[in-house]
CSV table of C-alpha atoms in Angstrom, one decimal:
chain,number,residue,atom,x,y,z
A,1,MET,CA,-11.0,-30.0,42.5
A,2,ASP,CA,-7.4,-31.0,41.8
A,3,ALA,CA,-6.4,-33.5,44.4
A,4,SER,CA,-2.8,-32.7,43.9
A,5,ALA,CA,-3.3,-29.1,45.0
A,6,PRO,CA,-2.6,-28.5,48.9
A,7,LYS,CA,-5.7,-29.1,50.7
A,8,VAL,CA,-4.9,-27.2,53.9
A,9,LEU,CA,-5.5,-23.5,54.0
A,10,ALA,CA,-4.9,-20.9,56.6
A,11,VAL,CA,-7.6,-18.9,57.9
A,12,GLU,CA,-7.6,-15.7,59.8
A,13,LEU,CA,-10.8,-14.9,61.9
A,14,SER,CA,-10.9,-11.3,62.9
A,15,PRO,CA,-13.6,-8.8,64.1
A,16,HIS,CA,-15.2,-6.6,61.4
A,17,SER,CA,-17.8,-4.8,63.5
A,18,PRO,CA,-19.2,-5.3,67.0
A,19,THR,CA,-21.6,-8.1,65.9
A,20,HIS,CA,-19.7,-9.7,62.6
A,21,TRP,CA,-16.1,-11.3,62.1
A,22,VAL,CA,-14.6,-12.1,58.6
A,23,ALA,CA,-12.6,-15.1,57.5
A,24,THR,CA,-9.7,-14.6,55.3
A,25,PHE,CA,-8.3,-17.4,53.7
A,26,TYR,CA,-4.5,-17.7,52.8
A,27,PRO,CA,-2.4,-20.6,51.3
A,28,MET,CA,0.1,-22.4,53.0
A,29,VAL,CA,3.5,-22.8,52.2
A,30,ASN,CA,6.0,-25.3,53.3
A,31,THR,CA,9.5,-23.6,54.6
A,32,PRO,CA,12.7,-25.1,56.4
A,33,ALA,CA,10.8,-23.6,59.5
A,34,GLY,CA,7.6,-25.3,59.1
A,35,ARG,CA,4.5,-24.7,57.5
A,36,TRP,CA,3.3,-20.9,57.3
A,37,ALA,CA,0.6,-18.9,55.9
A,38,ASP,CA,1.4,-16.8,52.4
A,39,VAL,CA,-0.1,-13.5,53.7
A,40,THR,CA,0.6,-11.9,50.2
A,41,TRP,CA,-2.3,-13.9,48.5
A,42,VAL,CA,-5.7,-13.5,50.0
A,43,LEU,CA,-7.4,-16.2,48.5
A,44,HIS,CA,-11.2,-15.4,49.8
A,45,GLN,CA,-12.7,-13.4,52.3
A,46,CYS,CA,-16.2,-13.8,53.8
A,47,LEU,CA,-18.2,-12.1,56.3
A,48,LEU,CA,-19.5,-14.4,58.8
A,49,PRO,CA,-22.7,-14.7,60.6
A,50,PRO,CA,-23.0,-13.0,64.1
A,51,ALA,CA,-21.3,-15.0,67.0
A,52,PRO,CA,-23.3,-16.1,69.6
A,53,TYR,CA,-20.8,-15.2,72.1
A,54,PRO,CA,-18.2,-12.5,72.3
A,55,LEU,CA,-15.0,-12.9,70.9
A,56,ALA,CA,-11.9,-10.8,72.1
A,57,SER,CA,-9.3,-11.1,69.4
A,58,ALA,CA,-8.4,-12.4,66.1
A,59,ARG,CA,-7.5,-15.8,65.6
A,60,TRP,CA,-5.7,-18.2,63.2
A,61,LEU,CA,-7.4,-21.6,62.2
A,62,GLU,CA,-6.4,-24.2,59.5
A,63,ALA,CA,-9.3,-25.4,57.3
A,64,CYS,CA,-9.2,-28.5,55.2
A,65,SER,CA,-12.5,-29.5,53.9
A,66,PRO,CA,-15.6,-28.2,51.8
A,67,ASP,CA,-17.7,-30.2,54.3
A,68,PRO,CA,-19.2,-28.3,57.0
A,69,HIS,CA,-20.0,-31.3,59.1
A,70,HIS,CA,-16.0,-32.1,59.0
A,71,PRO,CA,-14.8,-32.5,62.5
A,72,TRP,CA,-12.4,-29.5,62.0
A,73,TYR,CA,-15.5,-27.3,62.1
A,74,ASP,CA,-16.6,-28.7,65.8
A,75,HIS,CA,-14.8,-25.9,67.5
A,76,CYS,CA,-16.7,-23.2,65.4
A,77,PRO,CA,-20.4,-24.6,65.2
A,78,ALA,CA,-21.8,-21.2,64.5
A,79,TRP,CA,-19.4,-20.6,61.7
A,80,GLY,CA,-18.9,-24.2,60.3
A,81,ALA,CA,-21.3,-23.5,57.1
A,82,ALA,CA,-19.8,-20.2,56.2
A,83,LEU,CA,-16.3,-21.5,56.7
A,84,ALA,CA,-16.8,-24.7,54.7
A,85,THR,CA,-18.1,-22.5,51.9
A,86,GLY,CA,-15.4,-20.1,52.1
A,87,TYR,CA,-12.7,-22.8,52.3
A,88,ALA,CA,-14.3,-24.2,48.9
A,89,THR,CA,-14.1,-20.8,47.4
A,90,ALA,CA,-10.7,-20.2,48.2
A,91,ARG,CA,-9.4,-23.5,47.5
A,92,LEU,CA,-10.8,-23.1,43.9
A,93,VAL,CA,-9.0,-19.6,43.7
A,94,HIS,CA,-5.9,-21.3,44.5
A,95,ILE,CA,-6.2,-24.2,42.2
A,96,VAL,CA,-7.0,-22.0,39.3
A,97,GLY,CA,-4.4,-19.4,40.2
A,98,THR,CA,-1.7,-22.0,40.2
A,99,ALA,CA,-2.9,-24.2,37.3
A,100,GLY,CA,-2.1,-21.2,35.2
A,101,ASP,CA,1.5,-21.1,36.0
A,102,ALA,CA,1.7,-25.2,35.3
A,103,GLY,CA,3.1,-24.3,31.8
A,104,VAL,CA,5.3,-21.5,32.6
A,105,ARG,CA,9.0,-22.0,33.0
A,106,LEU,CA,10.9,-19.4,35.0
A,107,SER,CA,14.5,-18.7,34.8
A,108,PRO,CA,16.7,-19.0,38.0
A,109,GLU,CA,16.6,-15.2,38.4
A,110,GLU,CA,13.0,-15.0,38.1
A,111,ALA,CA,12.3,-17.7,40.5
A,112,ARG,CA,14.7,-16.0,43.0
A,113,GLN,CA,12.6,-12.6,42.4
A,114,VAL,CA,9.3,-14.6,43.0
A,115,GLN,CA,10.7,-16.4,46.0
A,116,GLU,CA,12.0,-13.0,47.5
A,117,ALA,CA,8.6,-11.4,47.0
A,118,THR,CA,6.8,-13.8,48.9
A,119,VAL,CA,6.3,-12.9,52.5
A,120,VAL,CA,5.2,-15.7,54.9
A,121,VAL,CA,4.1,-15.2,58.5
A,122,PRO,CA,3.8,-17.8,61.1
A,123,PRO,CA,-0.1,-17.7,61.8
A,124,GLY,CA,0.4,-16.6,65.3
A,125,GLN,CA,2.3,-13.8,64.7
A,126,LEU,CA,0.7,-11.8,61.8
A,127,ALA,CA,-1.1,-9.2,64.4
A,128,GLU,CA,2.4,-8.2,65.3
A,129,TRP,CA,3.9,-8.4,62.3
A,130,LEU,CA,1.1,-5.8,60.9
A,131,LEU,CA,1.4,-3.7,64.0
A,132,ASP,CA,5.4,-3.5,63.4
A,133,ASP,CA,4.7,-2.6,59.7
A,134,LEU,CA,2.2,0.0,60.7
A,135,GLN,CA,4.4,1.6,63.0
A,136,ASP,CA,7.0,1.9,60.7
A,137,ALA,CA,4.7,3.9,58.2
A,138,GLU,CA,3.8,6.2,60.8
A,139,PRO,CA,5.4,9.8,60.2
């Protein structure tokens, strides 16, 4: 893998069914307000093994290693292997997706359009952002 690519990815853990959860991996972007998840680019999604304990609501994490024994996974041991595999896949997608752009030169206007089209949401506010968006869409 490319060592120069960002290694930290945002991970949203959310209920998929009464017994399963899904992990969605997003790239992180640096903004003047701090590091946020770029929710416009889903790098990878994976179904997680059944949780050995009930979980009430979605949560956000940061992943930084494809090694399931990395200390980052200590707080979710039931999902460590699945999250580490998902991280490796998501990071590869991110590297491939950004490597193709390495030789492309954007005009200032094109760069502005790309920047305006990128939506970043602080990880803790994604659920609130989606609910607001859904309420706006209701007739």
